[in-house]
PDB file of C-alpha atoms in Angstrom:
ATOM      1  CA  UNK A   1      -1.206  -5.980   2.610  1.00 61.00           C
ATOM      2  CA  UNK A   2      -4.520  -5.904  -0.083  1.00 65.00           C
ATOM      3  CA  UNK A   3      -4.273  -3.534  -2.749  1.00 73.00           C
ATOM      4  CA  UNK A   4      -7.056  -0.946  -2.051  1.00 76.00           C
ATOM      5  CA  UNK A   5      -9.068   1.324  -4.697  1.00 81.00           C
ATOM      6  CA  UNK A   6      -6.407   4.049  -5.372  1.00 85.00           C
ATOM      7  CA  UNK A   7      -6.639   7.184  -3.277  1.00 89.00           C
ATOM      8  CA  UNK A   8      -5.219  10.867  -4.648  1.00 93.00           C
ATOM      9  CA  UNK A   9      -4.967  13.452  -2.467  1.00 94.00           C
ATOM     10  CA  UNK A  10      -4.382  16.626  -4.031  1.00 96.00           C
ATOM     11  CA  UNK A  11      -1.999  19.137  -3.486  1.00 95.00           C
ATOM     12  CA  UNK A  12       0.284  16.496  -1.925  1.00 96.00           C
ATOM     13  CA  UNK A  13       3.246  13.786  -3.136  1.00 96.00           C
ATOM     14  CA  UNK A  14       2.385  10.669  -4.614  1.00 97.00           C
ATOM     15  CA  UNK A  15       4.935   8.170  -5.674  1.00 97.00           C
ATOM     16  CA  UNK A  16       3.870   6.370  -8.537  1.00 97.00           C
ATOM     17  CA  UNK A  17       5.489   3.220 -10.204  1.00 96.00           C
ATOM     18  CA  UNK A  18       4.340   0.944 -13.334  1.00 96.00           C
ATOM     19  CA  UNK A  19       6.148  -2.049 -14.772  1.00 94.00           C
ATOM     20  CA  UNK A  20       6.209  -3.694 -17.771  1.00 94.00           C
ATOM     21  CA  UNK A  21       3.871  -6.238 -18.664  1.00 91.00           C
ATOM     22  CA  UNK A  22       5.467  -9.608 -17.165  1.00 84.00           C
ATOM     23  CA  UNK A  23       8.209  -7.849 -16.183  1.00 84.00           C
ATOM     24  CA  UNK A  24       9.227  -7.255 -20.025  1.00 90.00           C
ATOM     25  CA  UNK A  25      11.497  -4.159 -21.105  1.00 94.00           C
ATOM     26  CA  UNK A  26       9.604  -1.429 -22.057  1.00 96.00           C
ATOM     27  CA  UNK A  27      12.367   0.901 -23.564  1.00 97.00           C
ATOM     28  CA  UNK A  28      14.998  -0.612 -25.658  1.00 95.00           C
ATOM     29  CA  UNK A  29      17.301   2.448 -26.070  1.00 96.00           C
ATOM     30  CA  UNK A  30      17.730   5.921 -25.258  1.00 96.00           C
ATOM     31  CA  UNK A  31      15.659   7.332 -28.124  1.00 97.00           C
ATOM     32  CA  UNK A  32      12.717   5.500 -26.595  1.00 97.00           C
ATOM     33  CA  UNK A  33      13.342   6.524 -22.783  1.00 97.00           C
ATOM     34  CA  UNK A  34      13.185  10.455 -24.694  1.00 96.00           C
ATOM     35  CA  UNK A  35       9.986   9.915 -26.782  1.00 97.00           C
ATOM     36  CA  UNK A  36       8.429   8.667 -23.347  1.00 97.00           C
ATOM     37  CA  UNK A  37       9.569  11.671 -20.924  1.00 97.00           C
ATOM     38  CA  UNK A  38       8.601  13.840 -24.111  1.00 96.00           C
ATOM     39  CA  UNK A  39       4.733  12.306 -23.605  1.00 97.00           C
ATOM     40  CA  UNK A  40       4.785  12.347 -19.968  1.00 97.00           C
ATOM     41  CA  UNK A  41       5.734  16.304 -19.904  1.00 96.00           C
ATOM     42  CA  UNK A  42       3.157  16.979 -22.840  1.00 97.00           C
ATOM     43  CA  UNK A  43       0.139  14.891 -20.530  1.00 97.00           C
ATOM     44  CA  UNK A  44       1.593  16.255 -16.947  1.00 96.00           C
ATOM     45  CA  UNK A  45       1.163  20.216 -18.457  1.00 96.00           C
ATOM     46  CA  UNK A  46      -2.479  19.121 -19.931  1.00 97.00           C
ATOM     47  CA  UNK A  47      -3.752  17.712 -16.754  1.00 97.00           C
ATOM     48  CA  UNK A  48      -2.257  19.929 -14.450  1.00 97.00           C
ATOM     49  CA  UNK A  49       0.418  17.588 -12.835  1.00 97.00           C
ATOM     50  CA  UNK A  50       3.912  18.431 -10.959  1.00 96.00           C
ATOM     51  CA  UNK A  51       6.812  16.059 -11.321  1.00 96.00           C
ATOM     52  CA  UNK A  52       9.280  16.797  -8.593  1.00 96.00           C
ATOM     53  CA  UNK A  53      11.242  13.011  -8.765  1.00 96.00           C
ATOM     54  CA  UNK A  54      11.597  10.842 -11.361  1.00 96.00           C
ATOM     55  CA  UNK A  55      13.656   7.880 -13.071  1.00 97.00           C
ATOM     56  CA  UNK A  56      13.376   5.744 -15.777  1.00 97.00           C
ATOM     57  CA  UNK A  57      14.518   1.970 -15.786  1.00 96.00           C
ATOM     58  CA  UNK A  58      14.616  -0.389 -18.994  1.00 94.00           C
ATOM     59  CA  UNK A  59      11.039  -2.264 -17.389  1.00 95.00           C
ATOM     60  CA  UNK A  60       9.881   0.284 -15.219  1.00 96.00           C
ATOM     61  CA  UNK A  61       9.163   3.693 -14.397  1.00 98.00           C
ATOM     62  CA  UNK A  62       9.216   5.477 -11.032  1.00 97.00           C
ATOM     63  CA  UNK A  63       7.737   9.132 -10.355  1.00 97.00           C
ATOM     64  CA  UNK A  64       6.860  11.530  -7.538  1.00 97.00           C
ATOM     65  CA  UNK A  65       3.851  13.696  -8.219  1.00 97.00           C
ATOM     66  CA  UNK A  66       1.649  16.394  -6.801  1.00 97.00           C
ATOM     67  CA  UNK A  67      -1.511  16.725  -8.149  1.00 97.00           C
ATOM     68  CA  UNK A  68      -3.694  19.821  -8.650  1.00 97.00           C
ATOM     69  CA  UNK A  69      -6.713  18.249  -9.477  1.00 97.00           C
ATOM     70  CA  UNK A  70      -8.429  14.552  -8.432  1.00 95.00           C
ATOM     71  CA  UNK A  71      -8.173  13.235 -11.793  1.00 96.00           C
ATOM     72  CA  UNK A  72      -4.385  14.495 -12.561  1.00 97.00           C
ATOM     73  CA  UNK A  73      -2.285  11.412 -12.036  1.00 96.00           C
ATOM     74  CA  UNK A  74      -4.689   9.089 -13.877  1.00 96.00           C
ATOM     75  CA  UNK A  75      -5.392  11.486 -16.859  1.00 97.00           C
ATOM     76  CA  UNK A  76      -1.442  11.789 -17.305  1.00 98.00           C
ATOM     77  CA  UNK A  77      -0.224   8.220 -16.965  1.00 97.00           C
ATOM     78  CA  UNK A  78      -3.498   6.929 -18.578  1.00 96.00           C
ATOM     79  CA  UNK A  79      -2.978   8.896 -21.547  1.00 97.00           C
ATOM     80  CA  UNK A  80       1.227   9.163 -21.663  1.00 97.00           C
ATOM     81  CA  UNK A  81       1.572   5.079 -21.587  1.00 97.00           C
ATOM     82  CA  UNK A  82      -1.113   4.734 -24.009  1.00 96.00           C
ATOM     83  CA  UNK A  83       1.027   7.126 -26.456  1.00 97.00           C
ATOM     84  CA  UNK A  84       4.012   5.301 -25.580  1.00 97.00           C
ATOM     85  CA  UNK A  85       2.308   2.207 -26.172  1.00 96.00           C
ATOM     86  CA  UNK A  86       1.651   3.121 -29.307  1.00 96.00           C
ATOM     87  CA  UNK A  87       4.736   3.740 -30.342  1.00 96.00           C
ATOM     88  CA  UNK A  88       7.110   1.042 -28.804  1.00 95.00           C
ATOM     89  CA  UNK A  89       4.415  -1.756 -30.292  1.00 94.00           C
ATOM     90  CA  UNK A  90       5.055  -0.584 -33.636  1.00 95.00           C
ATOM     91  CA  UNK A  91       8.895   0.511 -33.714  1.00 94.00           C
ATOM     92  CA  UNK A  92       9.095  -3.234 -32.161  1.00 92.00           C
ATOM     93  CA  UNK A  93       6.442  -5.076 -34.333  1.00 91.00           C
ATOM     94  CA  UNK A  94       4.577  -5.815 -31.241  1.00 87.00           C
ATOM     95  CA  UNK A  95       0.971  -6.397 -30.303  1.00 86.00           C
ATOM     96  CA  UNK A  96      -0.695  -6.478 -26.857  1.00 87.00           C
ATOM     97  CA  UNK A  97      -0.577  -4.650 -23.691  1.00 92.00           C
ATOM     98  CA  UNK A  98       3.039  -2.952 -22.587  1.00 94.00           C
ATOM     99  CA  UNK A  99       2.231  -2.285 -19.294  1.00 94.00           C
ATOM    100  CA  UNK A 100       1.089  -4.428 -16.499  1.00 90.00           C
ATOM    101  CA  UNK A 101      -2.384  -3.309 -15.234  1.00 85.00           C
ATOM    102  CA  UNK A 102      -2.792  -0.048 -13.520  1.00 88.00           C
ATOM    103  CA  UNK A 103       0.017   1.739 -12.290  1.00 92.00           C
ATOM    104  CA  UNK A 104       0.236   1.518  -8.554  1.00 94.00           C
ATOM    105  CA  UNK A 105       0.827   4.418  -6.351  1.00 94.00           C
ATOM    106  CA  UNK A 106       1.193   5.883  -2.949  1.00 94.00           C
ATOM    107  CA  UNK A 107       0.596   9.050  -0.958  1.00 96.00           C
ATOM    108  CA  UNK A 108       3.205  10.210   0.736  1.00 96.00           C
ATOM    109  CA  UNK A 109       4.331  12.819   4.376  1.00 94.00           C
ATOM    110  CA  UNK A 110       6.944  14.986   4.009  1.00 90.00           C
ATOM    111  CA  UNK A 111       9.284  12.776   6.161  1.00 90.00           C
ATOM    112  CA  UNK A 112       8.393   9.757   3.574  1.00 94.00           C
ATOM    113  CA  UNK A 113       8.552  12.089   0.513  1.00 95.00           C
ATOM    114  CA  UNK A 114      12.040  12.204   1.358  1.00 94.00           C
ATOM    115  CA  UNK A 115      12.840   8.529   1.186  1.00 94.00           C
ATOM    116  CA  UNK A 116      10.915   7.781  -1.548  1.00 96.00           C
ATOM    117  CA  UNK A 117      12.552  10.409  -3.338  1.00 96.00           C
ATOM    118  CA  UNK A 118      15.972   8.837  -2.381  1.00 96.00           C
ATOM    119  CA  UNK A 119      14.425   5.216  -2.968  1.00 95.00           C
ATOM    120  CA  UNK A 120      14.156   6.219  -7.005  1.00 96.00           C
ATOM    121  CA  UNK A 121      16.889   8.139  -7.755  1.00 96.00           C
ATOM    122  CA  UNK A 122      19.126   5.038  -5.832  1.00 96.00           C
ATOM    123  CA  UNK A 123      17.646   2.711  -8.342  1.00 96.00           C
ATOM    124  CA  UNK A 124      20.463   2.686 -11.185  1.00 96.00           C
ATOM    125  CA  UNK A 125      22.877   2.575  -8.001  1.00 96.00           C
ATOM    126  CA  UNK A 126      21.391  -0.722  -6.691  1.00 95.00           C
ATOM    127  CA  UNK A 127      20.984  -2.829 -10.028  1.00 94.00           C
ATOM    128  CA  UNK A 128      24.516  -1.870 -10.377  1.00 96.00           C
ATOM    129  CA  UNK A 129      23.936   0.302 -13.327  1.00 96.00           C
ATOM    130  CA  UNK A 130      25.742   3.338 -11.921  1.00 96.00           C
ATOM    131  CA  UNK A 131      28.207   4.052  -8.846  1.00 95.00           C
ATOM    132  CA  UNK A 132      26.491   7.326  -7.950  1.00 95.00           C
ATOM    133  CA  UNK A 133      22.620   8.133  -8.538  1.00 95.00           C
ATOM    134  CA  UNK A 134      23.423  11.427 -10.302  1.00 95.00           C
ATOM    135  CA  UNK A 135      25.670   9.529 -13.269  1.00 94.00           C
ATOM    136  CA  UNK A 136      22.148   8.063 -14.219  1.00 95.00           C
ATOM    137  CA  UNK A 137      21.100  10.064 -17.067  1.00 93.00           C
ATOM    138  CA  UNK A 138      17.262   9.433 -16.823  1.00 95.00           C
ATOM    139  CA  UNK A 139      16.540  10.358 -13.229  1.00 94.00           C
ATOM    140  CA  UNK A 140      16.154  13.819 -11.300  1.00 94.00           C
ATOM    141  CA  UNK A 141      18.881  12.602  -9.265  1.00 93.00           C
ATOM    142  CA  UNK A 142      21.639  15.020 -11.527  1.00 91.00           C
ATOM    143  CA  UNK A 143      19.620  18.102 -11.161  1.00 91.00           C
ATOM    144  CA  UNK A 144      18.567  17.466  -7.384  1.00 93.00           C
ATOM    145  CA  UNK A 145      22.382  17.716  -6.669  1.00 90.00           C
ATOM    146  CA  UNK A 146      23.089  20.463  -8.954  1.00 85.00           C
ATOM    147  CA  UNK A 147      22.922  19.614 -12.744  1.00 84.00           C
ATOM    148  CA  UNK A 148      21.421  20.643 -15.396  1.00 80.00           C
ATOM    149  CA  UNK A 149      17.567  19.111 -15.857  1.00 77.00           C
ATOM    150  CA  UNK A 150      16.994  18.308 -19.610  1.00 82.00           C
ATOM    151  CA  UNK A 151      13.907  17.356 -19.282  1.00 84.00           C
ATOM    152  CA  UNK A 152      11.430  17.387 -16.890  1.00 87.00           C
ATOM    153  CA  UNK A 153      12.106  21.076 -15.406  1.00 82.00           C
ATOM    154  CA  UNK A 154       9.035  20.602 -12.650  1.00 85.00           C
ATOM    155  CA  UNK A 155      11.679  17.918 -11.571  1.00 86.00           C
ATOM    156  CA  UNK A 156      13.277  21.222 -10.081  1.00 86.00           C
ATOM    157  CA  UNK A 157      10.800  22.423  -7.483  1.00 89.00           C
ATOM    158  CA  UNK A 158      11.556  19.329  -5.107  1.00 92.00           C
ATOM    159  CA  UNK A 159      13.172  21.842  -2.800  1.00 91.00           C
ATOM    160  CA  UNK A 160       9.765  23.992  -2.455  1.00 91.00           C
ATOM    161  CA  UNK A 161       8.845  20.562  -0.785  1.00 92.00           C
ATOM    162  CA  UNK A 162      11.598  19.244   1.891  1.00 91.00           C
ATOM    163  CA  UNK A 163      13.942  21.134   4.176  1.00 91.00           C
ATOM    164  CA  UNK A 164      17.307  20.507   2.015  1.00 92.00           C
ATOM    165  CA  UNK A 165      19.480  21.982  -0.243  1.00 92.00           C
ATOM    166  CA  UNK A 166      21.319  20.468  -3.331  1.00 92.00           C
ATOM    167  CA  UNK A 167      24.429  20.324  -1.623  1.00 93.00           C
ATOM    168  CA  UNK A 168      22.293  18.266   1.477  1.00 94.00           C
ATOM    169  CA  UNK A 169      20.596  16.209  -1.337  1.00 93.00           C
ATOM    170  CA  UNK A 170      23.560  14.789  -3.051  1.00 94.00           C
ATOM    171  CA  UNK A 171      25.072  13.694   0.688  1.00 95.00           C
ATOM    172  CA  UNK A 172      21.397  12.106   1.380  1.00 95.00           C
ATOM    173  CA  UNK A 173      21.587  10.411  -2.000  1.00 94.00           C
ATOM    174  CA  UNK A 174      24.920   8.996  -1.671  1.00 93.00           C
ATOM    175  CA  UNK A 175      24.244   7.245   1.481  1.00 92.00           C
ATOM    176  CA  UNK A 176      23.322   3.691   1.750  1.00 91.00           C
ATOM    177  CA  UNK A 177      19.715   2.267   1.589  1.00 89.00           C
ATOM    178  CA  UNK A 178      18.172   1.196   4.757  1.00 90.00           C
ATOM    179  CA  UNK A 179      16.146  -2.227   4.059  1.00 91.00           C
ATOM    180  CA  UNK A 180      13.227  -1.092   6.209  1.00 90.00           C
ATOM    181  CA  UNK A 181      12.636   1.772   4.247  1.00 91.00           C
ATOM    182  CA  UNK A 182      13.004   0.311   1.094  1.00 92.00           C
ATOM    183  CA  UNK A 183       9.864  -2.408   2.352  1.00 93.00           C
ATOM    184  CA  UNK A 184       8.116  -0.011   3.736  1.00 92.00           C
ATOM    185  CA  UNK A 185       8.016   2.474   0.780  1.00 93.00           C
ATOM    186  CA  UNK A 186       7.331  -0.915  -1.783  1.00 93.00           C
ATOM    187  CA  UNK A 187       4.359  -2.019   1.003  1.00 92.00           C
ATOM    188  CA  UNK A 188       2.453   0.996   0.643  1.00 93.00           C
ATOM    189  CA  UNK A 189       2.495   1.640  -3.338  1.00 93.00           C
ATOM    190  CA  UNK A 190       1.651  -1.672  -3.626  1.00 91.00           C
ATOM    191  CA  UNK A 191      -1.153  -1.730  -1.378  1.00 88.00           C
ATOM    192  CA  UNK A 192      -1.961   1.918  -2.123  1.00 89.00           C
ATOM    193  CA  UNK A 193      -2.274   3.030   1.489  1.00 91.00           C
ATOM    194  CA  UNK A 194      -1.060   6.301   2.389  1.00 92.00           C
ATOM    195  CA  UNK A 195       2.751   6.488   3.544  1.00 92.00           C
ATOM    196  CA  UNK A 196       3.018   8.902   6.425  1.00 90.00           C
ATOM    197  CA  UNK A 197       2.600   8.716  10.407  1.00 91.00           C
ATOM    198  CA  UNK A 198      -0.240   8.333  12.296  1.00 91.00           C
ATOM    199  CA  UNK A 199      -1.567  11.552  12.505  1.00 91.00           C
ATOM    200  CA  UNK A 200      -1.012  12.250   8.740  1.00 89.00           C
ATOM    201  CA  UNK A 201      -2.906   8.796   7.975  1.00 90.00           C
ATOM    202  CA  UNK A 202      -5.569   9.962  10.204  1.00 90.00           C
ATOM    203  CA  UNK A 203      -6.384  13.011   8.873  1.00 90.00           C
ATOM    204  CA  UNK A 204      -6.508  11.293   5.400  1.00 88.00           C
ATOM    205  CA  UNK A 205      -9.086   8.966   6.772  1.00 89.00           C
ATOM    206  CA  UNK A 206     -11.625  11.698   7.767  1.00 89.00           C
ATOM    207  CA  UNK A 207     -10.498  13.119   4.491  1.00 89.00           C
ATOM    208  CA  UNK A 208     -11.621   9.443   2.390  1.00 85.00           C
ATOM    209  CA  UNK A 209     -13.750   9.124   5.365  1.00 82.00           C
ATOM    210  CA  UNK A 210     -12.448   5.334   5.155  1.00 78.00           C
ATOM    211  CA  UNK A 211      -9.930   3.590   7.160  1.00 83.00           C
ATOM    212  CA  UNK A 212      -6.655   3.380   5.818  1.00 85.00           C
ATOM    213  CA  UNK A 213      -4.515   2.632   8.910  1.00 78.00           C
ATOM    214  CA  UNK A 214      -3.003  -0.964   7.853  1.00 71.00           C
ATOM    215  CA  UNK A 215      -4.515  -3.665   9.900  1.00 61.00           C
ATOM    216  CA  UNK A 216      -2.564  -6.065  12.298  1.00 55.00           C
ATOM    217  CA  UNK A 217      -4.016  -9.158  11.035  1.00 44.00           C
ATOM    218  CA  UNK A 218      -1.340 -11.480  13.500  1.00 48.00           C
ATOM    219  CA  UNK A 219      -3.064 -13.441  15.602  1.00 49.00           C
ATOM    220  CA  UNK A 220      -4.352 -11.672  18.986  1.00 46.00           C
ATOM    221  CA  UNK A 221      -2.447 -12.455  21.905  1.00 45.00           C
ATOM    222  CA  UNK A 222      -3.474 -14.654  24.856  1.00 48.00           C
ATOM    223  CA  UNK A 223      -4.580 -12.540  27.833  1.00 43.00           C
ATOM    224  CA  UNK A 224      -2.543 -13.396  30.750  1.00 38.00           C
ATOM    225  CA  UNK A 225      -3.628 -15.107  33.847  1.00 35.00           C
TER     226      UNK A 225
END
């Protein structure tokens, strides 16, 4: 599926990933994954952007995000990685770029805000970093299911969002991945095309006033005789 020019919708979820640049680790200790959370909250107040899921990995990031204004999510991660940047290139006596490109992202339904949600905090769980998502210490999976947030507190207004409690959240959590949802929610941030049913994809459409439906590009059946 084509990458297409990135699409925010505001007042609704987007999840938002960006790796390192060839894959390379972007934090090499706790300290760092800190001084980057403390730019991302500092840029996400400034331009007027809501965290609700998050989690940190040693070559990648992964966020869920409502916007309150079109240029939000690019203004935050633009200016947060370029920070970060910043510093990891010279605690590390590096040059060049950290990041790989652009970060890629994704709107998303309710029903798929959910997932994707999951889909992040179960990262630590399935690189075997952690045996439960709320042991990893930088995710929103901990205060999702009850804990204390340290620190991004936006993290905490998830619940205005979906139909669960904490209690339902940590049960969610703690259930296996489904491979079809995991490709399906890695599809659409790559592409960029919304993540939602039909109805919510067509009403974005009229929104962009552009087609964003994916396209069946197998090849068209024989009619029969």
């Amino acid at each position: 599926m084509p990458r297409i020019a990135r699409l925010v919708a505001v007042g609704l979820p987007h999840h938002v990933t960006q790796r390192g640049n060839y894959q390379q680790q972007v934090f090499a200790d706790d300290q760092d994954k800190e001084i980057y959370l403390s730019f991302i909250i500092l840029a996400s107040k400034k331009f007027e952007l809501t965290i609700l899921s998050y989690c940190l990995m040693d070559n990648h990031v992964h966020f869920i995000a409502v916007p309150k204004e079109d240029y939000s999510l690019a203004k935050t991660f633009n200016t947060a990685h370029m920070r970060y940047s910043q510093y990891y290139n010279k605690k590390q006596g590096l040059r060049g770029h950290l990041w790989q490109g652009r970060f890629y992202s994704c709107i998303l339904d309710e029903q798929h805000l959910l997932s994707a949600a999951k889909y992040i905090e179960r990262n630590p769980v399935r690189t075997k970093l952690v045996s439960r998502p709320w042991q990893w210490k930088f995710s929103s999976a901990n205060t999702h299911c009850g804990g204390e947030e340290k620190y991004i507190y936006s993290a905490r207004s998830l619940f205005d969002h979906i139909d669960m409690n904490r209690k339902q959240w940590r049960e969610y959590i703690g259930e296996q991945d489904k491979k079809e949802e995991l490709n399906e929610i890695k599809k659409h941030t790559m592409s960029g095309r919304p993540l939602g049913g039909a109805e919510f994809v067509t009403g974005l459409e009229k929104k962009f006033k552009r087609r964003l439906h994916a396209l069946n590009w197998g090849r068209p059946r024989k009619s029969e005789k």
